[in-house]
Every structure is written in C-alpha cells, then in structure tokens.
C-alpha cells in the first residue's frame, strides 16, 4: 500500500469523525486511530451591569455554568460519535460493565458502531458505575451520556 493511499485513508478518518479504521490487503495491515475531538463552547456575551443592578442583594450564590460532566463526584461518560451502542462484546456475552462495578480509567464501558466500524469506548476516569443511561442496540447521538461514574 503506498503513502498516497494511506494519506487518503487518514483524510477520510478525519472528515468522517471515525475514531479507528483497520484495513488489510494481502499481508499488509493498516490501523489508523484518530485522537478524540475536544468540544469548545461558544463565547458567551455578557451585558454590562448598571448601578441599580449592582446594588441588588447578592447573597445568593451564583455558580459558573459547567460543562455538564461533573455533578457531585459523578462523571458523565459521553459518546464521542453517533452510532449504535452495544453493552456487551457479543450477543450472549456478559456486559462490559454493570451498575456497582468498579472500573479503572481506560476500561471498556461499551462499543459504538458507526459506519460499520466498532469503536470501543474507554472509561475516562476511575470509579464505580452508578447508572447505565443507554440500552443495548440503542442509537446514540454525539455527546449523549452513556454511563455515570462515581469518581474515586
């Protein structure tokens, strides 16, 4: 396989949002893996405060908006792509994780099939599975919560 073909495949991975692509031709095997994309929140416009507004009671605590991932030591593991989620490696196999299981960062929590590619979704933190938010064979959208993990 020539470098031009490999570059074209890498471009396809980048453009489609795939996380992994494996190709085998004869005795040559190529595996391309993309780094996960980081979502950036759009800038927030802030209106100036007038004197009458600044004199109002400020005893209520105001918290900054969060990314929606951490809630009282609960981490929401979200899907990095659109596809069909599978909670077990095979139909009759035990699920990757169950509520109450202790997992380490990097452990597989599920598989998301996207464009006929099976992508293992690894835990982004260590902890205990508090809730599984999807069901087997469910179609998931980008950013949808898969599992909630109580961090160690």
PDB file of C-alpha atoms in Angstrom:
ATOM      1  CA  UNK A   1       0.000   0.000   0.000  1.00  0.00           C
ATOM      2  CA  UNK A   2       1.509   3.349  -0.996  1.00  0.00           C
ATOM      3  CA  UNK A   3       1.728   6.504   1.121  1.00  0.00           C
ATOM      4  CA  UNK A   4      -0.786   8.341  -1.083  1.00  0.00           C
ATOM      5  CA  UNK A   5      -3.452   5.731  -0.297  1.00  0.00           C
ATOM      6  CA  UNK A   6      -2.621   5.890   3.422  1.00  0.00           C
ATOM      7  CA  UNK A   7      -2.885   9.711   3.354  1.00  0.00           C
ATOM      8  CA  UNK A   8      -6.286   9.458   1.609  1.00  0.00           C
ATOM      9  CA  UNK A   9      -7.497   6.987   4.246  1.00  0.00           C
ATOM     10  CA  UNK A  10      -6.282   9.282   7.037  1.00  0.00           C
ATOM     11  CA  UNK A  11      -8.186  12.141   5.411  1.00  0.00           C
ATOM     12  CA  UNK A  12     -11.351  10.003   5.293  1.00  0.00           C
ATOM     13  CA  UNK A  13     -10.965   9.211   9.013  1.00  0.00           C
ATOM     14  CA  UNK A  14     -10.568  12.921   9.774  1.00  0.00           C
ATOM     15  CA  UNK A  15     -13.512  14.064   7.631  1.00  0.00           C
ATOM     16  CA  UNK A  16     -15.989  11.402   8.794  1.00  0.00           C
ATOM     17  CA  UNK A  17     -15.186  11.576  12.507  1.00  0.00           C
ATOM     18  CA  UNK A  18     -14.239   7.913  12.724  1.00  0.00           C
ATOM     19  CA  UNK A  19     -12.029   7.019  15.670  1.00  0.00           C
ATOM     20  CA  UNK A  20     -10.448   3.907  14.191  1.00  0.00           C
ATOM     21  CA  UNK A  21     -10.014   2.361  10.757  1.00  0.00           C
ATOM     22  CA  UNK A  22      -8.448  -1.043  10.081  1.00  0.00           C
ATOM     23  CA  UNK A  23      -7.645  -2.267   6.574  1.00  0.00           C
ATOM     24  CA  UNK A  24      -5.922  -5.432   5.459  1.00  0.00           C
ATOM     25  CA  UNK A  25      -4.719  -6.144   1.933  1.00  0.00           C
ATOM     26  CA  UNK A  26      -2.900  -9.442   1.433  1.00  0.00           C
ATOM     27  CA  UNK A  27      -0.182  -9.476   4.103  1.00  0.00           C
ATOM     28  CA  UNK A  28      -0.313  -5.714   4.861  1.00  0.00           C
ATOM     29  CA  UNK A  29      -2.432  -4.449   7.745  1.00  0.00           C
ATOM     30  CA  UNK A  30      -3.003  -0.721   8.401  1.00  0.00           C
ATOM     31  CA  UNK A  31      -4.630   0.657  11.573  1.00  0.00           C
ATOM     32  CA  UNK A  32      -5.457   4.366  11.734  1.00  0.00           C
ATOM     33  CA  UNK A  33      -6.674   5.852  15.021  1.00  0.00           C
ATOM     34  CA  UNK A  34      -7.786   9.438  15.486  1.00  0.00           C
ATOM     35  CA  UNK A  35      -7.405  11.381  18.702  1.00  0.00           C
ATOM     36  CA  UNK A  36     -10.775  12.294  20.248  1.00  0.00           C
ATOM     37  CA  UNK A  37     -12.004  15.746  19.319  1.00  0.00           C
ATOM     38  CA  UNK A  38     -12.430  18.282  22.099  1.00  0.00           C
ATOM     39  CA  UNK A  39     -15.640  20.261  22.045  1.00  0.00           C
ATOM     40  CA  UNK A  40     -15.240  24.006  22.566  1.00  0.00           C
ATOM     41  CA  UNK A  41     -18.106  26.034  23.975  1.00  0.00           C
ATOM     42  CA  UNK A  42     -19.042  29.159  22.025  1.00  0.00           C
ATOM     43  CA  UNK A  43     -18.200  32.510  23.645  1.00  0.00           C
ATOM     44  CA  UNK A  44     -20.844  33.958  25.942  1.00  0.00           C
ATOM     45  CA  UNK A  45     -21.882  37.603  25.591  1.00  0.00           C
ATOM     46  CA  UNK A  46     -22.067  39.490  28.878  1.00  0.00           C
ATOM     47  CA  UNK A  47     -24.233  42.566  29.294  1.00  0.00           C
ATOM     48  CA  UNK A  48     -22.803  45.450  31.348  1.00  0.00           C
ATOM     49  CA  UNK A  49     -24.184  45.837  34.867  1.00  0.00           C
ATOM     50  CA  UNK A  50     -25.890  49.099  35.727  1.00  0.00           C
ATOM     51  CA  UNK A  51     -25.592  50.749  39.128  1.00  0.00           C
ATOM     52  CA  UNK A  52     -29.131  49.747  40.116  1.00  0.00           C
ATOM     53  CA  UNK A  53     -28.379  46.104  39.305  1.00  0.00           C
ATOM     54  CA  UNK A  54     -25.108  46.111  41.241  1.00  0.00           C
ATOM     55  CA  UNK A  55     -26.903  47.388  44.352  1.00  0.00           C
ATOM     56  CA  UNK A  56     -29.254  44.378  44.388  1.00  0.00           C
ATOM     57  CA  UNK A  57     -28.895  41.693  47.047  1.00  0.00           C
ATOM     58  CA  UNK A  58     -26.035  39.348  46.080  1.00  0.00           C
ATOM     59  CA  UNK A  59     -26.430  36.941  48.971  1.00  0.00           C
ATOM     60  CA  UNK A  60     -27.497  34.146  46.631  1.00  0.00           C
ATOM     61  CA  UNK A  61     -24.522  32.180  45.415  1.00  0.00           C
ATOM     62  CA  UNK A  62     -24.163  32.138  41.650  1.00  0.00           C
ATOM     63  CA  UNK A  63     -22.177  29.296  40.134  1.00  0.00           C
ATOM     64  CA  UNK A  64     -20.475  29.330  36.775  1.00  0.00           C
ATOM     65  CA  UNK A  65     -22.034  27.148  34.103  1.00  0.00           C
ATOM     66  CA  UNK A  66     -20.428  23.733  33.975  1.00  0.00           C
ATOM     67  CA  UNK A  67     -19.715  21.507  31.011  1.00  0.00           C
ATOM     68  CA  UNK A  68     -22.348  19.102  32.368  1.00  0.00           C
ATOM     69  CA  UNK A  69     -19.851  16.357  33.022  1.00  0.00           C
ATOM     70  CA  UNK A  70     -19.241  16.506  36.791  1.00  0.00           C
ATOM     71  CA  UNK A  71     -22.071  16.532  39.322  1.00  0.00           C
ATOM     72  CA  UNK A  72     -21.154  15.815  42.951  1.00  0.00           C
ATOM     73  CA  UNK A  73     -18.268  13.496  42.015  1.00  0.00           C
ATOM     74  CA  UNK A  74     -20.414  11.864  39.313  1.00  0.00           C
ATOM     75  CA  UNK A  75     -18.716  11.827  35.919  1.00  0.00           C
ATOM     76  CA  UNK A  76     -20.943  11.536  32.868  1.00  0.00           C
ATOM     77  CA  UNK A  77     -19.185   9.428  30.235  1.00  0.00           C
ATOM     78  CA  UNK A  78     -20.470  10.670  26.885  1.00  0.00           C
ATOM     79  CA  UNK A  79     -20.294   9.154  23.427  1.00  0.00           C
ATOM     80  CA  UNK A  80     -17.783  10.782  21.076  1.00  0.00           C
ATOM     81  CA  UNK A  81     -19.754   9.757  17.975  1.00  0.00           C
ATOM     82  CA  UNK A  82     -23.154   8.877  16.534  1.00  0.00           C
ATOM     83  CA  UNK A  83     -23.998   5.205  16.155  1.00  0.00           C
ATOM     84  CA  UNK A  84     -25.464   2.100  17.740  1.00  0.00           C
ATOM     85  CA  UNK A  85     -24.311   1.255  21.260  1.00  0.00           C
ATOM     86  CA  UNK A  86     -23.573  -2.290  22.372  1.00  0.00           C
ATOM     87  CA  UNK A  87     -23.161  -3.022  26.068  1.00  0.00           C
ATOM     88  CA  UNK A  88     -21.522  -6.447  25.565  1.00  0.00           C
ATOM     89  CA  UNK A  89     -18.866  -7.736  23.163  1.00  0.00           C
ATOM     90  CA  UNK A  90     -21.247 -10.393  21.773  1.00  0.00           C
ATOM     91  CA  UNK A  91     -24.956 -11.185  21.927  1.00  0.00           C
ATOM     92  CA  UNK A  92     -24.731 -13.855  24.650  1.00  0.00           C
ATOM     93  CA  UNK A  93     -21.714 -12.392  26.475  1.00  0.00           C
ATOM     94  CA  UNK A  94     -21.714 -10.607  29.822  1.00  0.00           C
ATOM     95  CA  UNK A  95     -21.915  -6.804  29.586  1.00  0.00           C
ATOM     96  CA  UNK A  96     -18.708  -4.766  29.752  1.00  0.00           C
ATOM     97  CA  UNK A  97     -19.933  -3.024  32.935  1.00  0.00           C
ATOM     98  CA  UNK A  98     -22.864  -3.228  35.327  1.00  0.00           C
ATOM     99  CA  UNK A  99     -24.158  -0.865  37.992  1.00  0.00           C
ATOM    100  CA  UNK A 100     -21.934  -1.232  41.042  1.00  0.00           C
ATOM    101  CA  UNK A 101     -18.840  -2.359  39.104  1.00  0.00           C
ATOM    102  CA  UNK A 102     -15.557  -0.632  39.923  1.00  0.00           C
ATOM    103  CA  UNK A 103     -13.656   0.371  36.795  1.00  0.00           C
ATOM    104  CA  UNK A 104     -10.307   1.951  36.030  1.00  0.00           C
ATOM    105  CA  UNK A 105      -9.698   4.704  33.509  1.00  0.00           C
ATOM    106  CA  UNK A 106      -9.225   3.056  30.127  1.00  0.00           C
ATOM    107  CA  UNK A 107     -11.530   0.082  30.784  1.00  0.00           C
ATOM    108  CA  UNK A 108     -14.072  -0.540  28.018  1.00  0.00           C
ATOM    109  CA  UNK A 109     -17.593   0.522  29.020  1.00  0.00           C
ATOM    110  CA  UNK A 110     -19.325  -0.228  25.690  1.00  0.00           C
ATOM    111  CA  UNK A 111     -18.905  -0.322  21.914  1.00  0.00           C
ATOM    112  CA  UNK A 112     -20.401   2.199  19.488  1.00  0.00           C
ATOM    113  CA  UNK A 113     -20.846   1.002  15.927  1.00  0.00           C
ATOM    114  CA  UNK A 114     -20.597   3.832  13.439  1.00  0.00           C
ATOM    115  CA  UNK A 115     -20.385   3.352   9.682  1.00  0.00           C
ATOM    116  CA  UNK A 116     -19.757  -0.392  10.136  1.00  0.00           C
ATOM    117  CA  UNK A 117     -16.784   0.328  12.432  1.00  0.00           C
ATOM    118  CA  UNK A 118     -16.868  -0.937  16.014  1.00  0.00           C
ATOM    119  CA  UNK A 119     -15.354   1.658  18.375  1.00  0.00           C
ATOM    120  CA  UNK A 120     -14.554   0.660  21.953  1.00  0.00           C
ATOM    121  CA  UNK A 121     -15.474   3.443  24.361  1.00  0.00           C
ATOM    122  CA  UNK A 122     -12.989   3.580  27.223  1.00  0.00           C
ATOM    123  CA  UNK A 123     -13.760   4.964  30.682  1.00  0.00           C
ATOM    124  CA  UNK A 124     -12.334   8.442  31.069  1.00  0.00           C
ATOM    125  CA  UNK A 125     -11.976   8.128  34.845  1.00  0.00           C
ATOM    126  CA  UNK A 126     -11.779   5.516  37.599  1.00  0.00           C
ATOM    127  CA  UNK A 127     -14.720   4.864  39.864  1.00  0.00           C
ATOM    128  CA  UNK A 128     -17.933   2.945  40.394  1.00  0.00           C
ATOM    129  CA  UNK A 129     -20.673   2.645  37.771  1.00  0.00           C
ATOM    130  CA  UNK A 130     -23.687   4.470  39.219  1.00  0.00           C
ATOM    131  CA  UNK A 131     -26.014   4.314  36.221  1.00  0.00           C
ATOM    132  CA  UNK A 132     -26.097   2.944  32.695  1.00  0.00           C
ATOM    133  CA  UNK A 133     -28.023   5.542  30.703  1.00  0.00           C
ATOM    134  CA  UNK A 134     -28.494   3.644  27.430  1.00  0.00           C
ATOM    135  CA  UNK A 135     -29.853   0.253  26.459  1.00  0.00           C
ATOM    136  CA  UNK A 136     -28.247  -2.357  24.242  1.00  0.00           C
ATOM    137  CA  UNK A 137     -28.627  -1.708  20.476  1.00  0.00           C
ATOM    138  CA  UNK A 138     -29.875   1.832  21.105  1.00  0.00           C
ATOM    139  CA  UNK A 139     -28.943   4.551  18.614  1.00  0.00           C
ATOM    140  CA  UNK A 140     -26.946   7.292  20.345  1.00  0.00           C
ATOM    141  CA  UNK A 141     -26.176  10.863  19.351  1.00  0.00           C
ATOM    142  CA  UNK A 142     -22.873  12.713  19.728  1.00  0.00           C
ATOM    143  CA  UNK A 143     -22.424  13.819  23.350  1.00  0.00           C
ATOM    144  CA  UNK A 144     -25.176  11.602  24.757  1.00  0.00           C
ATOM    145  CA  UNK A 145     -24.478  10.256  28.261  1.00  0.00           C
ATOM    146  CA  UNK A 146     -23.625   6.553  28.202  1.00  0.00           C
ATOM    147  CA  UNK A 147     -22.831   5.874  31.870  1.00  0.00           C
ATOM    148  CA  UNK A 148     -22.458   7.819  35.086  1.00  0.00           C
ATOM    149  CA  UNK A 149     -19.375   7.023  37.153  1.00  0.00           C
ATOM    150  CA  UNK A 150     -18.872   7.980  40.803  1.00  0.00           C
ATOM    151  CA  UNK A 151     -15.227   9.010  40.815  1.00  0.00           C
ATOM    152  CA  UNK A 152     -12.779   7.609  43.357  1.00  0.00           C
TER     153      UNK A 152
END
